[in-house]
Amino acid sequence: MRLSQYLLPVLKENPKEAEITSHRLMLRAGMVRQVSSGIYSWLPLGLKVLRKIERIVREEMELAGAVELLMPTMQPAELWKESGRGDYGKETLRAVDRHGRELIYGPTNEEVITDIFRKNVKSYKNLPLNLFHTQWKFRDEIRPRFGVMRGREFLMKDAYSFDLDEAAAKASYVRMFRAYLRIFKRLGVRAIPFSADTGLIGGNLSHEFQILAKTGESAIYYDRALEDAIDGGEGDVDRLRKFYAMADEKHDPANCNVPADQLVSARGIEVGHIFYLGTKYSDAMGAKIKTAEGKDIAAHMGCYGIGVSRLVGAVIEASHDEKGIIWPENVAPFAVGLVNIKAGDAECRSACETIYATLRQKGVDVLYDDRDESAGTKLASMELIGLPAVIAIGPRGLKDGTAEVTFRDTGTKETMKLHTVANLF
Ligand code: ATP
Ligand code: MG
């Protein structure tokens, strides 16, 4: 992509409305713009990251056996009356259609998925079944803040499992738990699982996955050894659950046997939440299936959410420095930046064009700053938007046929022969 043909409205100054780093950086890097309180447009750079996160989540869901579908954003209010959970109260955004029927902009999808299930799945032979989608949700949060971290309209991946009995449902839960660990690892963030309350959603087994951040909304306490287990790719959920990890008022110093120097006490942002629901929704909505013995029983359900749009901010909270964002490779909007240090210099331009063409031919997603701007401005923008590597080509290096490659995470610079640069990517 040529920057001269792109939309990347970077800001030099810190926007006043942004209270936390990720919000500030997302605005400065031209990733999002607020349309209305808690409602954002995703500009091209932000959308690329959002899509990358969505794709990683999708791949891991599918690897874990879940099947993608797509439910609408608008739901009939009657379904919520049927499930009897009440609704999201003041967080619910309601609309009335021309026939006077009440609609809800979905804050979550248990009702709609249970309706699909009861109408289309009748036999034990179809179980286990896990269905998921990635769809916009709306919750009229009392205090939308921190940019996309607590929006009113936000993108969530939600999956729903259906099983014949509690044991099978718990196996589905563990499969999702493991998939979540893999997702966060691929996103380059460390998310700690905490046993959690089930709140409005219901059920009796639940875990929240939290990423550490100074501005996080929960106070979290856990055994530092849990970090190593997670970083080491520990997939034994039962073993992980033995480590001490408690959030907010669940943490009780009297019941915490972790030595003080090993207890991490920090702030966390919830990026995922999983629930075993039991038969709460299937009972209320008559989602019955026939067992092998011909008995009709209510399906055992689980639901599994990930805040896809919140994760864009959460990854930035976990990975930045004073110059800007440092994208983990898997979610970086472009793999590499290319900067012409001397705009207007024919030789520099021609060397850039050659490398740009070579990278594109290789299928490398490159952002080429071909604008007529100063070297300082261009390099600062690249640092701000946090691409993993930047190739800079200027007249001095060109004399020896070299370019300079800077790696964003370590800040290391390498001078390389022009014809070898593309091999790096
Ligand atoms: P929170 O406690 O942060 O309000 P929640 O418990 O209401 O979240 P869930 O219903 O479990 O959230 O939703 C699943 C995921 O959706 C959450 O883990 C979070 O990552 C994301 N999410 C929830 N509310 C918002 C929001 N207002 N803006 C952005 N993401 C959100
Ligand atoms: Mg929650």
XYZ file of C-alpha atoms and ligand atoms in Angstrom:
457
model
C 0.000 0.000 0.000
C 1.233 3.457 -0.925
C 0.701 5.901 1.885
C -0.051 8.655 -0.643
C -3.175 6.692 -1.611
C -4.144 5.574 1.888
C -6.064 7.142 4.760
C -3.776 7.433 7.759
C -4.650 10.604 9.671
C -1.924 10.481 12.352
C -2.054 13.107 15.087
C 1.047 14.800 16.457
C -0.619 15.906 19.663
C -2.243 13.802 22.341
C -6.015 14.102 22.017
C -7.488 15.576 25.178
C -10.404 13.162 25.395
C -8.158 10.098 25.709
C -7.495 9.030 29.295
C -5.538 5.845 28.663
C -2.597 4.887 26.489
C -4.372 2.590 24.059
C -7.111 5.126 23.361
C -4.551 7.870 22.874
C -2.457 5.732 20.541
C -5.402 4.457 18.536
C -6.483 8.028 17.867
C -2.958 9.252 17.168
C -2.207 6.325 14.848
C -5.375 7.026 12.858
C -6.973 3.679 13.698
C -10.384 4.812 14.920
C -12.544 7.901 15.144
C -15.443 8.423 17.494
C -18.787 8.865 15.769
C -20.824 9.204 18.919
C -20.228 8.320 22.567
C -18.902 4.729 22.666
C -19.428 4.287 18.920
C -16.449 4.262 16.580
C -15.574 4.133 12.919
C -12.673 1.848 12.211
C -10.317 3.600 9.837
C -8.268 1.430 7.438
C -5.310 0.800 9.760
C -7.516 -0.077 12.735
C -9.724 -2.307 10.642
C -6.717 -4.347 9.521
C -5.817 -5.119 13.126
C -9.428 -5.865 14.037
C -9.676 -8.319 11.142
C -6.412 -10.018 12.068
C -7.576 -10.593 15.615
C -10.925 -11.818 14.327
C -9.160 -14.250 12.010
C -6.929 -15.721 14.727
C -9.950 -16.180 16.968
C -11.844 -17.859 14.109
C -8.970 -20.228 13.303
C -8.661 -21.370 16.895
C -12.418 -21.768 17.282
C -12.487 -23.973 14.203
C -9.472 -25.977 15.393
C -11.381 -26.598 18.622
C -14.323 -27.950 16.646
C -16.631 -24.927 16.662
C -18.608 -24.061 13.525
C -19.140 -20.520 12.293
C -22.532 -19.032 11.500
C -23.797 -15.464 11.554
C -26.693 -14.199 13.614
C -28.152 -10.720 13.095
C -27.570 -7.691 15.280
C -31.321 -7.060 15.692
C -33.316 -9.531 17.784
C -37.042 -9.767 18.498
C -37.765 -8.770 22.100
C -40.151 -11.751 22.463
C -37.216 -14.146 22.548
C -35.925 -12.384 25.640
C -39.303 -12.717 27.290
C -39.206 -16.443 26.597
C -35.831 -17.004 28.177
C -37.062 -15.152 31.229
C -33.688 -13.804 32.231
C -35.041 -10.308 32.068
C -32.915 -8.216 29.803
C -29.903 -5.995 30.001
C -32.067 -3.307 31.576
C -30.858 0.161 30.785
C -28.001 -1.317 28.744
C -30.510 -2.628 26.214
C -30.972 -0.577 23.071
C -34.546 -0.958 21.874
C -36.260 -0.131 18.625
C -39.808 -0.474 17.381
C -40.448 -1.467 13.764
C -43.258 -0.158 11.537
C -45.535 -2.949 12.750
C -45.049 -1.946 16.338
C -42.864 -4.965 17.133
C -40.135 -4.431 19.619
C -36.571 -5.181 18.585
C -33.375 -5.253 20.586
C -29.900 -4.577 19.261
C -28.302 -7.768 20.602
C -26.081 -7.333 23.669
C -25.377 -11.113 23.507
C -26.969 -14.035 21.677
C -28.046 -16.854 24.010
C -31.713 -16.449 23.057
C -31.178 -16.365 19.299
C -28.834 -19.360 19.302
C -31.159 -21.375 21.555
C -33.985 -20.598 19.147
C -31.892 -21.831 16.210
C -30.980 -24.940 18.157
C -34.502 -25.873 19.204
C -35.807 -25.469 15.657
C -33.019 -27.318 13.888
C -31.412 -29.875 16.172
C -33.484 -32.726 17.533
C -31.253 -35.715 18.157
C -28.332 -36.713 20.380
C -26.630 -37.725 17.129
C -25.997 -34.047 16.340
C -24.161 -33.464 19.609
C -21.754 -32.188 20.691
C -22.337 -28.990 18.737
C -20.551 -25.680 19.139
C -21.648 -22.691 17.066
C -19.974 -19.298 16.983
C -20.029 -15.963 15.234
C -18.243 -12.638 15.367
C -20.838 -9.912 15.383
C -21.360 -6.363 16.625
C -23.075 -6.041 19.962
C -24.659 -3.037 21.598
C -24.762 -2.294 25.313
C -25.774 1.150 26.371
C -22.998 1.302 28.961
C -23.538 3.895 31.658
C -19.985 5.112 31.198
C -18.497 4.327 27.813
C -14.823 5.160 28.107
C -11.280 4.284 27.215
C -12.083 4.225 23.502
C -12.841 0.773 22.141
C -12.149 -0.828 25.519
C -15.582 0.026 26.826
C -17.652 0.986 23.861
C -21.379 0.875 23.410
C -21.128 -0.803 20.023
C -18.375 -3.416 20.070
C -17.294 -6.539 18.224
C -17.531 -9.815 20.112
C -16.877 -13.399 19.186
C -19.447 -15.509 20.971
C -19.613 -19.280 20.830
C -22.321 -21.556 22.236
C -21.909 -25.237 23.015
C -24.658 -27.856 23.246
C -24.155 -31.215 24.916
C -26.150 -34.164 26.147
C -25.127 -33.986 29.783
C -23.087 -32.049 32.293
C -19.922 -34.133 31.856
C -19.922 -33.614 28.082
C -20.692 -29.906 28.527
C -17.747 -29.556 30.893
C -15.505 -31.249 28.326
C -16.696 -28.638 25.797
C -15.920 -25.933 28.357
C -12.376 -27.243 28.794
C -11.886 -27.350 25.004
C -12.850 -23.672 24.819
C -10.651 -22.831 27.815
C -7.692 -24.331 25.956
C -8.609 -22.592 22.710
C -8.646 -19.283 24.610
C -5.152 -19.894 25.952
C -3.956 -20.538 22.397
C -5.720 -17.458 21.028
C -4.133 -15.099 23.530
C -0.730 -16.659 22.982
C -1.036 -16.097 19.231
C -2.112 -12.513 19.844
C 1.107 -11.997 21.757
C -0.586 -11.244 25.077
C -0.655 -13.062 28.382
C -4.209 -13.507 29.642
C -4.703 -14.962 33.106
C -7.845 -17.026 33.798
C -9.832 -16.187 36.944
C -12.830 -18.038 38.224
C -15.719 -15.601 37.936
C -19.305 -14.796 38.732
C -21.894 -15.706 36.174
C -23.968 -12.536 36.618
C -26.765 -11.855 34.149
C -25.749 -14.672 31.835
C -26.383 -17.432 34.402
C -24.896 -20.867 35.152
C -22.468 -21.971 37.857
C -19.008 -22.320 36.315
C -17.219 -19.440 34.701
C -13.796 -17.989 33.971
C -12.681 -14.529 32.961
C -9.462 -14.025 31.048
C -7.660 -10.845 32.041
C -4.730 -9.024 30.513
C -2.523 -6.976 32.830
C -2.801 -3.213 32.391
C -2.292 -0.308 34.764
C -5.655 1.128 33.768
C -7.536 -2.176 34.075
C -10.931 -2.114 35.778
C -10.398 -5.174 38.012
C -7.954 -5.693 40.844
C -6.305 -9.051 40.230
C -4.179 -11.283 42.466
C -2.431 -14.427 41.359
C 0.497 -16.734 41.903
C 3.408 -15.632 39.708
C 4.057 -19.290 38.835
C 0.861 -19.147 36.792
C 2.616 -16.846 34.318
C 5.272 -19.445 33.572
C 2.669 -22.157 33.188
C 0.754 -20.040 30.689
C 3.799 -18.780 28.799
C 5.064 -22.363 28.608
C 1.900 -23.344 26.806
C 0.460 -25.401 29.665
C -2.786 -26.835 28.340
C -3.821 -28.869 31.377
C -6.780 -26.827 32.547
C -7.171 -28.730 35.820
C -3.559 -28.020 36.696
C -3.900 -24.338 35.772
C -6.979 -24.020 37.925
C -5.008 -25.123 40.993
C -2.943 -21.922 40.961
C -4.212 -19.102 43.138
C -5.910 -16.446 40.946
C -8.642 -14.174 42.277
C -10.132 -10.914 41.082
C -11.629 -8.064 43.095
C -13.548 -9.023 46.234
C -12.934 -12.731 45.578
C -9.380 -12.183 46.744
C -9.239 -12.875 50.444
C -5.787 -12.331 51.976
C -6.780 -14.679 54.817
C -7.353 -17.512 52.370
C -4.416 -16.812 50.119
C -1.480 -19.108 50.783
C 0.817 -17.650 48.123
C 3.987 -16.123 49.677
C 3.845 -12.329 49.472
C 6.834 -12.074 47.142
C 5.197 -14.484 44.737
C 1.764 -12.918 44.730
C 1.179 -10.631 41.766
C -1.176 -7.839 42.684
C -2.121 -5.817 39.627
C -4.918 -4.419 37.481
C -6.552 -6.395 34.698
C -8.733 -5.915 31.622
C -11.222 -8.652 30.858
C -10.759 -9.851 27.288
C -12.716 -13.089 27.432
C -15.357 -14.751 29.547
C -16.589 -18.342 29.410
C -19.595 -19.913 31.135
C -21.054 -23.332 31.680
C -24.776 -22.536 31.603
C -26.361 -25.857 32.428
C -29.938 -26.068 31.134
C -31.026 -22.524 32.041
C -31.822 -21.441 28.473
C -32.729 -24.830 27.022
C -35.248 -25.401 29.836
C -36.792 -21.959 29.533
C -37.008 -22.073 25.751
C -37.789 -25.757 25.270
C -34.569 -26.728 23.501
C -35.041 -30.492 23.833
C -33.168 -33.336 22.218
C -33.879 -37.046 21.997
C -31.384 -39.317 23.706
C -30.371 -42.724 22.327
C -33.061 -44.188 24.619
C -35.713 -41.956 23.079
C -36.043 -39.624 26.084
C -36.468 -35.867 25.588
C -33.957 -33.906 27.616
C -32.828 -30.286 27.771
C -29.434 -29.607 26.197
C -26.552 -28.576 28.454
C -25.125 -25.329 27.192
C -22.025 -23.206 27.498
C -21.237 -19.751 26.153
C -17.867 -18.248 25.374
C -17.186 -14.586 24.615
C -14.102 -12.741 23.441
C -13.991 -8.969 23.079
C -12.467 -8.703 19.617
C -12.604 -4.904 19.405
C -11.564 -4.535 23.065
C -8.545 -6.714 22.296
C -7.215 -4.167 19.816
C -6.915 -1.723 22.708
C -5.814 -4.397 25.176
C -2.924 -5.511 22.962
C -1.761 -1.894 22.772
C -2.026 -1.509 26.548
C 0.257 -4.522 26.850
C 2.664 -3.545 24.064
C 3.793 0.031 23.524
C 6.531 2.510 24.449
C 6.803 6.289 24.547
C 7.074 6.439 20.751
C 3.944 4.489 20.022
C 2.501 1.053 19.460
C 4.633 -2.101 19.209
C 2.491 -4.644 17.373
C 3.073 -8.322 18.004
C 3.827 -9.763 14.556
C 0.598 -11.754 14.260
C -1.655 -8.724 14.533
C 0.490 -5.983 12.971
C -1.520 -4.061 10.363
C 1.378 -4.312 7.888
C 4.360 -6.645 8.094
C 6.835 -3.909 7.197
C 7.087 -0.210 6.433
C 9.174 1.265 3.634
C 10.367 4.859 3.863
C 11.911 7.016 1.210
C 14.173 9.233 3.335
C 14.652 11.829 0.617
C 11.442 12.628 -1.162
C 12.090 14.030 -4.620
C 15.383 12.170 -5.050
C 15.029 10.083 -8.213
C 17.490 7.388 -7.171
C 15.936 6.931 -3.743
C 12.538 6.724 -5.301
C 13.641 4.154 -7.850
C 15.308 1.974 -5.162
C 12.133 2.161 -3.048
C 9.951 1.255 -6.012
C 12.086 -1.807 -6.722
C 11.905 -3.063 -3.147
C 8.211 -2.248 -2.952
C 7.530 -4.284 -6.102
C 9.654 -7.207 -4.874
C 7.912 -7.307 -1.493
C 4.485 -7.118 -3.094
C 5.396 -9.905 -5.483
C 6.346 -12.040 -2.494
C 2.958 -11.327 -0.962
C 4.445 -9.264 1.884
C 2.009 -6.654 3.178
C 4.091 -3.480 3.019
C 3.193 0.124 3.766
C 5.280 2.383 1.529
C 5.582 5.984 2.656
C 6.003 7.626 -0.737
C 4.770 11.027 0.424
C 6.555 14.288 0.042
C 7.313 14.664 3.750
C 10.454 15.002 5.835
C 12.354 11.893 6.894
C 11.686 12.742 10.542
C 7.930 12.909 10.052
C 7.847 9.655 8.133
C 9.990 7.713 10.589
C 8.049 9.044 13.577
C 4.781 7.939 11.955
C 6.166 4.464 11.405
C 7.193 4.257 15.060
C 3.810 5.548 16.170
C 1.842 3.001 14.141
C 4.170 0.281 15.392
C 4.977 -1.861 12.342
C 7.405 -4.681 13.302
C 10.104 -3.497 10.881
C 10.843 -0.440 8.777
C 13.144 -0.276 5.759
C 14.623 3.188 5.230
C 16.304 4.140 1.984
C 18.304 7.346 1.759
C 21.032 8.833 -0.453
C 23.880 8.026 1.921
C 23.175 4.297 2.106
C 22.376 4.126 -1.571
C 25.974 5.110 -2.389
C 27.065 1.732 -0.943
C 23.937 0.018 -2.191
C 22.465 -0.407 1.293
C 19.243 0.217 3.200
C 18.676 0.433 6.926
C 16.188 -1.890 8.614
C 14.909 -1.004 12.098
C 13.036 -3.500 14.248
C 10.340 -1.908 16.335
C 10.374 -4.178 19.388
C 14.127 -4.113 20.111
C 14.974 -0.873 18.328
C 17.927 -2.611 16.660
C 19.102 -1.321 13.291
C 20.740 -3.347 10.557
C 22.434 -2.020 7.472
C 21.822 -4.405 4.624
C 22.592 -4.716 0.935
C 19.562 -3.596 -1.056
C 19.180 -6.872 -2.910
C 19.035 -8.863 0.339
C 16.489 -6.707 2.177
C 13.406 -8.372 0.723
C 14.682 -11.776 1.873
C 14.079 -10.731 5.470
C 10.335 -10.836 4.994
P -17.370 -6.167 31.549
O -17.288 -6.808 32.907
O -16.061 -5.625 31.061
O -18.507 -5.201 31.412
P -18.993 -8.293 30.656
O -18.792 -9.244 31.754
O -20.205 -7.471 30.618
O -17.720 -7.333 30.545
P -19.356 -10.413 28.746
O -20.817 -10.348 28.736
O -18.672 -11.537 29.402
O -18.771 -9.029 29.269
O -18.843 -10.251 27.232
C -17.776 -10.976 26.649
C -16.609 -10.074 26.302
O -17.014 -8.940 25.535
C -15.926 -9.468 27.496
O -14.971 -10.373 28.026
C -15.243 -8.246 26.916
O -13.988 -8.600 26.367
C -16.179 -7.845 25.803
N -16.995 -6.677 26.193
C -18.016 -6.639 27.058
N -18.523 -5.409 27.161
C -17.794 -4.622 26.335
C -17.823 -3.243 25.988
N -18.718 -2.408 26.520
N -16.914 -2.782 25.089
C -16.008 -3.615 24.548
N -15.936 -4.922 24.821
C -16.808 -5.433 25.703
Mg -17.722 -10.477 32.385
